[in-house]
Amino acid sequence: MNARDLMGGKTVLVTGGTGGIGLAAATGLAGLRARVGIVGRSAARGAAAADAVRSKVPSVQVDVFEADLSAQSEVRRLAAEVKATYSRLDVLVNNAGGYWSHRHVTADGLEHTFALNHLAPFLLTHELHDLLVASAPARVVTVSSGAQAMGRIDFDDLQGERSYNGQRAYNQSKLANVLFTYELARRLEGTGVTATVLHPGVVRTSFGQEDSDRWMRLVLPLVRPFMKTPDQGAATPIYLASSPEVDGVSGAYFAHQRTKKSSKASYDRDLAHRLWEVSTSLVGIHQANNPEPDAKDQT
């Protein structure tokens, strides 16, 4: 098969696809002949992103979905639109996320960083589960960060109500991405759907600019020239979404297109299981629709 046709006939959904890593990933996958769905908060930005993809890959089919993924009703509406639009979904790239130095509350009354960075991909993956399984072999690729190594899941103050720190909230959410992926991989075993998670590197994007710390405003201009470009940051998500080298690979953490050890906490199955149960409650998923992994996966 010609490398340029690697994703021919396949459909990919990329959240946070209107800029940065997400747009670069969408463009790269379109270049491999995938049909690409771009999810963004703004219809105008979504249309501009689609035009940008088409300008580089003129023959590609690009779909735009508008949704604020910090709101659970929007996540569910998005999933319904995706299922109405696509008869199959080969790859879900959970890329949307952000950093906020001050505590913000979502429409659901949840802390914004945790809601967008963790609960949104958790819920969206759940809502698209049946479509992914019906499309198997399929893949779920989640963008985390090297910050996961500094993360700690604080179940006593998960929403940062007692004490909020932007970096601590971000670290926690990125560790949650890894724990979610490892638990998801166990629960998907035997379905033909794989789950992987990655660190894209430190990338030159608009990260943190909506609500930045003073130190970030001072340091970013100095380090920006040394950061990866969005295209470089998208290399690993594109690889995990498309490469035959990772066929059947699940429950693994990647950086620089290679497997890598994540933090010690990320391999704690009890922690992952507890986070899954808490997340299930926070997004209102009934346990009957959220089965336990097989007994063999609990050992």
PDB file of N, CA, C and O in Angstrom, residues 96-136:
ATOM      1  N   ALA A  96      -8.441  17.670  22.782  1.00  0.00           N
ATOM      2  CA  ALA A  96      -8.841  18.945  23.395  1.00  0.00           C
ATOM      3  C   ALA A  96      -8.410  19.004  24.856  1.00  0.00           C
ATOM      4  O   ALA A  96      -8.528  18.038  25.600  1.00  0.00           O
ATOM      5  N   GLY A  97      -7.917  20.166  25.262  1.00  0.00           N
ATOM      6  CA  GLY A  97      -7.496  20.346  26.651  1.00  0.00           C
ATOM      7  C   GLY A  97      -6.947  21.745  26.844  1.00  0.00           C
ATOM      8  O   GLY A  97      -6.837  22.523  25.887  1.00  0.00           O
ATOM      9  N   GLY A  98      -6.596  22.056  28.067  1.00  0.00           N
ATOM     10  CA  GLY A  98      -6.060  23.379  28.323  1.00  0.00           C
ATOM     11  C   GLY A  98      -5.569  23.551  29.743  1.00  0.00           C
ATOM     12  O   GLY A  98      -5.614  22.622  30.563  1.00  0.00           O
ATOM     13  N   TYR A  99      -5.113  24.768  30.006  1.00  0.00           N
ATOM     14  CA  TYR A  99      -4.528  25.132  31.300  1.00  0.00           C
ATOM     15  C   TYR A  99      -5.142  26.452  31.733  1.00  0.00           C
ATOM     16  O   TYR A  99      -5.199  27.406  30.948  1.00  0.00           O
ATOM     17  N   TRP A 100      -5.583  26.509  32.983  1.00  0.00           N
ATOM     18  CA  TRP A 100      -6.132  27.740  33.535  1.00  0.00           C
ATOM     19  C   TRP A 100      -5.503  27.995  34.894  1.00  0.00           C
ATOM     20  O   TRP A 100      -5.522  27.124  35.778  1.00  0.00           O
ATOM     21  N   SER A 101      -4.944  29.160  35.055  1.00  0.00           N
ATOM     22  CA  SER A 101      -4.224  29.453  36.300  1.00  0.00           C
ATOM     23  C   SER A 101      -5.173  29.728  37.459  1.00  0.00           C
ATOM     24  O   SER A 101      -4.796  29.586  38.623  1.00  0.00           O
ATOM     25  N   HIS A 102      -6.410  30.125  37.152  1.00  0.00           N
ATOM     26  CA  HIS A 102      -7.404  30.374  38.195  1.00  0.00           C
ATOM     27  C   HIS A 102      -8.542  29.364  38.065  1.00  0.00           C
ATOM     28  O   HIS A 102      -8.782  28.824  36.991  1.00  0.00           O
ATOM     29  N   ARG A 103      -9.235  29.150  39.162  1.00  0.00           N
ATOM     30  CA  ARG A 103     -10.305  28.156  39.163  1.00  0.00           C
ATOM     31  C   ARG A 103     -11.545  28.696  38.458  1.00  0.00           C
ATOM     32  O   ARG A 103     -12.039  29.779  38.782  1.00  0.00           O
ATOM     33  N   HIS A 104     -12.036  27.941  37.491  1.00  0.00           N
ATOM     34  CA  HIS A 104     -13.272  28.265  36.782  1.00  0.00           C
ATOM     35  C   HIS A 104     -14.227  27.089  36.932  1.00  0.00           C
ATOM     36  O   HIS A 104     -13.794  25.937  37.069  1.00  0.00           O
ATOM     37  N   VAL A 105     -15.513  27.381  36.867  1.00  0.00           N
ATOM     38  CA  VAL A 105     -16.531  26.347  37.032  1.00  0.00           C
ATOM     39  C   VAL A 105     -17.309  26.203  35.734  1.00  0.00           C
ATOM     40  O   VAL A 105     -17.677  27.192  35.097  1.00  0.00           O
ATOM     41  N   THR A 106     -17.575  24.964  35.332  1.00  0.00           N
ATOM     42  CA  THR A 106     -18.291  24.696  34.090  1.00  0.00           C
ATOM     43  C   THR A 106     -19.802  24.798  34.297  1.00  0.00           C
ATOM     44  O   THR A 106     -20.290  24.989  35.412  1.00  0.00           O
ATOM     45  N   ALA A 107     -20.533  24.611  33.211  1.00  0.00           N
ATOM     46  CA  ALA A 107     -22.002  24.626  33.274  1.00  0.00           C
ATOM     47  C   ALA A 107     -22.535  23.527  34.182  1.00  0.00           C
ATOM     48  O   ALA A 107     -23.650  23.631  34.707  1.00  0.00           O
ATOM     49  N   ASP A 108     -21.734  22.479  34.389  1.00  0.00           N
ATOM     50  CA  ASP A 108     -22.144  21.368  35.250  1.00  0.00           C
ATOM     51  C   ASP A 108     -21.680  21.555  36.693  1.00  0.00           C
ATOM     52  O   ASP A 108     -21.843  20.645  37.517  1.00  0.00           O
ATOM     53  N   GLY A 109     -21.082  22.711  36.998  1.00  0.00           N
ATOM     54  CA  GLY A 109     -20.626  22.979  38.351  1.00  0.00           C
ATOM     55  C   GLY A 109     -19.328  22.289  38.709  1.00  0.00           C
ATOM     56  O   GLY A 109     -19.022  22.118  39.896  1.00  0.00           O
ATOM     57  N   LEU A 110     -18.535  21.907  37.707  1.00  0.00           N
ATOM     58  CA  LEU A 110     -17.275  21.204  37.930  1.00  0.00           C
ATOM     59  C   LEU A 110     -16.090  22.105  37.601  1.00  0.00           C
ATOM     60  O   LEU A 110     -16.206  23.034  36.796  1.00  0.00           O
ATOM     61  N   GLU A 111     -14.976  21.797  38.214  1.00  0.00           N
ATOM     62  CA  GLU A 111     -13.753  22.554  37.939  1.00  0.00           C
ATOM     63  C   GLU A 111     -13.369  22.358  36.479  1.00  0.00           C
ATOM     64  O   GLU A 111     -13.338  21.246  35.969  1.00  0.00           O
ATOM     65  N   HIS A 112     -13.053  23.458  35.795  1.00  0.00           N
ATOM     66  CA  HIS A 112     -12.917  23.465  34.346  1.00  0.00           C
ATOM     67  C   HIS A 112     -11.783  22.581  33.819  1.00  0.00           C
ATOM     68  O   HIS A 112     -11.963  21.860  32.821  1.00  0.00           O
ATOM     69  N   THR A 113     -10.622  22.620  34.445  1.00  0.00           N
ATOM     70  CA  THR A 113      -9.479  21.837  33.955  1.00  0.00           C
ATOM     71  C   THR A 113      -9.787  20.352  33.991  1.00  0.00           C
ATOM     72  O   THR A 113      -9.557  19.631  33.007  1.00  0.00           O
ATOM     73  N   PHE A 114     -10.307  19.874  35.100  1.00  0.00           N
ATOM     74  CA  PHE A 114     -10.637  18.456  35.244  1.00  0.00           C
ATOM     75  C   PHE A 114     -11.763  18.068  34.285  1.00  0.00           C
ATOM     76  O   PHE A 114     -11.729  16.997  33.669  1.00  0.00           O
ATOM     77  N   ALA A 115     -12.738  18.969  34.142  1.00  0.00           N
ATOM     78  CA  ALA A 115     -13.895  18.678  33.289  1.00  0.00           C
ATOM     79  C   ALA A 115     -13.493  18.549  31.822  1.00  0.00           C
ATOM     80  O   ALA A 115     -13.918  17.611  31.130  1.00  0.00           O
ATOM     81  N   LEU A 116     -12.686  19.475  31.327  1.00  0.00           N
ATOM     82  CA  LEU A 116     -12.315  19.453  29.916  1.00  0.00           C
ATOM     83  C   LEU A 116     -11.216  18.440  29.628  1.00  0.00           C
ATOM     84  O   LEU A 116     -11.304  17.673  28.664  1.00  0.00           O
ATOM     85  N   ASN A 117     -10.182  18.427  30.452  1.00  0.00           N
ATOM     86  CA  ASN A 117      -9.031  17.580  30.150  1.00  0.00           C
ATOM     87  C   ASN A 117      -9.273  16.095  30.404  1.00  0.00           C
ATOM     88  O   ASN A 117      -8.699  15.252  29.719  1.00  0.00           O
ATOM     89  N   HIS A 118     -10.100  15.784  31.385  1.00  0.00           N
ATOM     90  CA  HIS A 118     -10.336  14.371  31.700  1.00  0.00           C
ATOM     91  C   HIS A 118     -11.771  13.915  31.456  1.00  0.00           C
ATOM     92  O   HIS A 118     -12.001  12.950  30.725  1.00  0.00           O
ATOM     93  N   LEU A 119     -12.739  14.578  32.065  1.00  0.00           N
ATOM     94  CA  LEU A 119     -14.105  14.083  31.969  1.00  0.00           C
ATOM     95  C   LEU A 119     -14.661  14.133  30.552  1.00  0.00           C
ATOM     96  O   LEU A 119     -15.443  13.262  30.157  1.00  0.00           O
ATOM     97  N   ALA A 120     -14.247  15.132  29.765  1.00  0.00           N
ATOM     98  CA  ALA A 120     -14.738  15.217  28.382  1.00  0.00           C
ATOM     99  C   ALA A 120     -14.306  14.013  27.547  1.00  0.00           C
ATOM    100  O   ALA A 120     -15.157  13.366  26.922  1.00  0.00           O
ATOM    101  N   PRO A 121     -13.006  13.669  27.506  1.00  0.00           N
ATOM    102  CA  PRO A 121     -12.651  12.462  26.746  1.00  0.00           C
ATOM    103  C   PRO A 121     -13.221  11.191  27.352  1.00  0.00           C
ATOM    104  O   PRO A 121     -13.566  10.259  26.626  1.00  0.00           O
ATOM    105  N   PHE A 122     -13.349  11.149  28.666  1.00  0.00           N
ATOM    106  CA  PHE A 122     -13.951   9.989  29.327  1.00  0.00           C
ATOM    107  C   PHE A 122     -15.382   9.786  28.832  1.00  0.00           C
ATOM    108  O   PHE A 122     -15.771   8.682  28.426  1.00  0.00           O
ATOM    109  N   LEU A 123     -16.167  10.856  28.838  1.00  0.00           N
ATOM    110  CA  LEU A 123     -17.571  10.762  28.434  1.00  0.00           C
ATOM    111  C   LEU A 123     -17.708  10.562  26.933  1.00  0.00           C
ATOM    112  O   LEU A 123     -18.525   9.741  26.486  1.00  0.00           O
ATOM    113  N   LEU A 124     -16.927  11.282  26.140  1.00  0.00           N
ATOM    114  CA  LEU A 124     -17.030  11.153  24.691  1.00  0.00           C
ATOM    115  C   LEU A 124     -16.678   9.740  24.240  1.00  0.00           C
ATOM    116  O   LEU A 124     -17.360   9.156  23.384  1.00  0.00           O
ATOM    117  N   THR A 125     -15.632   9.174  24.834  1.00  0.00           N
ATOM    118  CA  THR A 125     -15.249   7.808  24.483  1.00  0.00           C
ATOM    119  C   THR A 125     -16.362   6.828  24.841  1.00  0.00           C
ATOM    120  O   THR A 125     -16.667   5.901  24.083  1.00  0.00           O
ATOM    121  N   HIS A 126     -16.977   7.048  25.995  1.00  0.00           N
ATOM    122  CA  HIS A 126     -18.101   6.201  26.406  1.00  0.00           C
ATOM    123  C   HIS A 126     -19.254   6.300  25.404  1.00  0.00           C
ATOM    124  O   HIS A 126     -19.828   5.284  24.999  1.00  0.00           O
ATOM    125  N   GLU A 127     -19.589   7.524  25.011  1.00  0.00           N
ATOM    126  CA  GLU A 127     -20.720   7.742  24.113  1.00  0.00           C
ATOM    127  C   GLU A 127     -20.470   7.169  22.717  1.00  0.00           C
ATOM    128  O   GLU A 127     -21.411   6.802  22.012  1.00  0.00           O
ATOM    129  N   LEU A 128     -19.206   7.095  22.307  1.00  0.00           N
ATOM    130  CA  LEU A 128     -18.855   6.583  20.986  1.00  0.00           C
ATOM    131  C   LEU A 128     -18.390   5.123  21.027  1.00  0.00           C
ATOM    132  O   LEU A 128     -17.978   4.574  20.005  1.00  0.00           O
ATOM    133  N   HIS A 129     -18.485   4.511  22.200  1.00  0.00           N
ATOM    134  CA  HIS A 129     -17.985   3.154  22.400  1.00  0.00           C
ATOM    135  C   HIS A 129     -18.563   2.167  21.382  1.00  0.00           C
ATOM    136  O   HIS A 129     -17.825   1.420  20.728  1.00  0.00           O
ATOM    137  N   ASP A 130     -19.874   2.155  21.240  1.00  0.00           N
ATOM    138  CA  ASP A 130     -20.514   1.172  20.370  1.00  0.00           C
ATOM    139  C   ASP A 130     -20.115   1.372  18.907  1.00  0.00           C
ATOM    140  O   ASP A 130     -19.921   0.399  18.172  1.00  0.00           O
ATOM    141  N   LEU A 131     -19.989   2.621  18.478  1.00  0.00           N
ATOM    142  CA  LEU A 131     -19.584   2.904  17.103  1.00  0.00           C
ATOM    143  C   LEU A 131     -18.148   2.453  16.862  1.00  0.00           C
ATOM    144  O   LEU A 131     -17.836   1.879  15.813  1.00  0.00           O
ATOM    145  N   LEU A 132     -17.276   2.684  17.836  1.00  0.00           N
ATOM    146  CA  LEU A 132     -15.885   2.251  17.717  1.00  0.00           C
ATOM    147  C   LEU A 132     -15.790   0.732  17.654  1.00  0.00           C
ATOM    148  O   LEU A 132     -15.074   0.180  16.812  1.00  0.00           O
ATOM    149  N   VAL A 133     -16.530   0.055  18.519  1.00  0.00           N
ATOM    150  CA  VAL A 133     -16.495  -1.410  18.535  1.00  0.00           C
ATOM    151  C   VAL A 133     -17.043  -1.972  17.220  1.00  0.00           C
ATOM    152  O   VAL A 133     -16.483  -2.922  16.653  1.00  0.00           O
ATOM    153  N   ALA A 134     -18.102  -1.357  16.711  1.00  0.00           N
ATOM    154  CA  ALA A 134     -18.676  -1.814  15.445  1.00  0.00           C
ATOM    155  C   ALA A 134     -17.730  -1.567  14.278  1.00  0.00           C
ATOM    156  O   ALA A 134     -17.855  -2.229  13.231  1.00  0.00           O
ATOM    157  N   SER A 135     -16.796  -0.639  14.450  1.00  0.00           N
ATOM    158  CA  SER A 135     -15.836  -0.300  13.392  1.00  0.00           C
ATOM    159  C   SER A 135     -14.510  -1.024  13.544  1.00  0.00           C
ATOM    160  O   SER A 135     -13.595  -0.812  12.744  1.00  0.00           O
ATOM    161  N   ALA A 136     -14.389  -1.868  14.565  1.00  0.00           N
ATOM    162  CA  ALA A 136     -13.113  -2.518  14.871  1.00  0.00           C
ATOM    163  C   ALA A 136     -12.543  -3.260  13.652  1.00  0.00           C
ATOM    164  O   ALA A 136     -13.304  -3.826  12.860  1.00  0.00           O
TER     165      ALA A 136
END
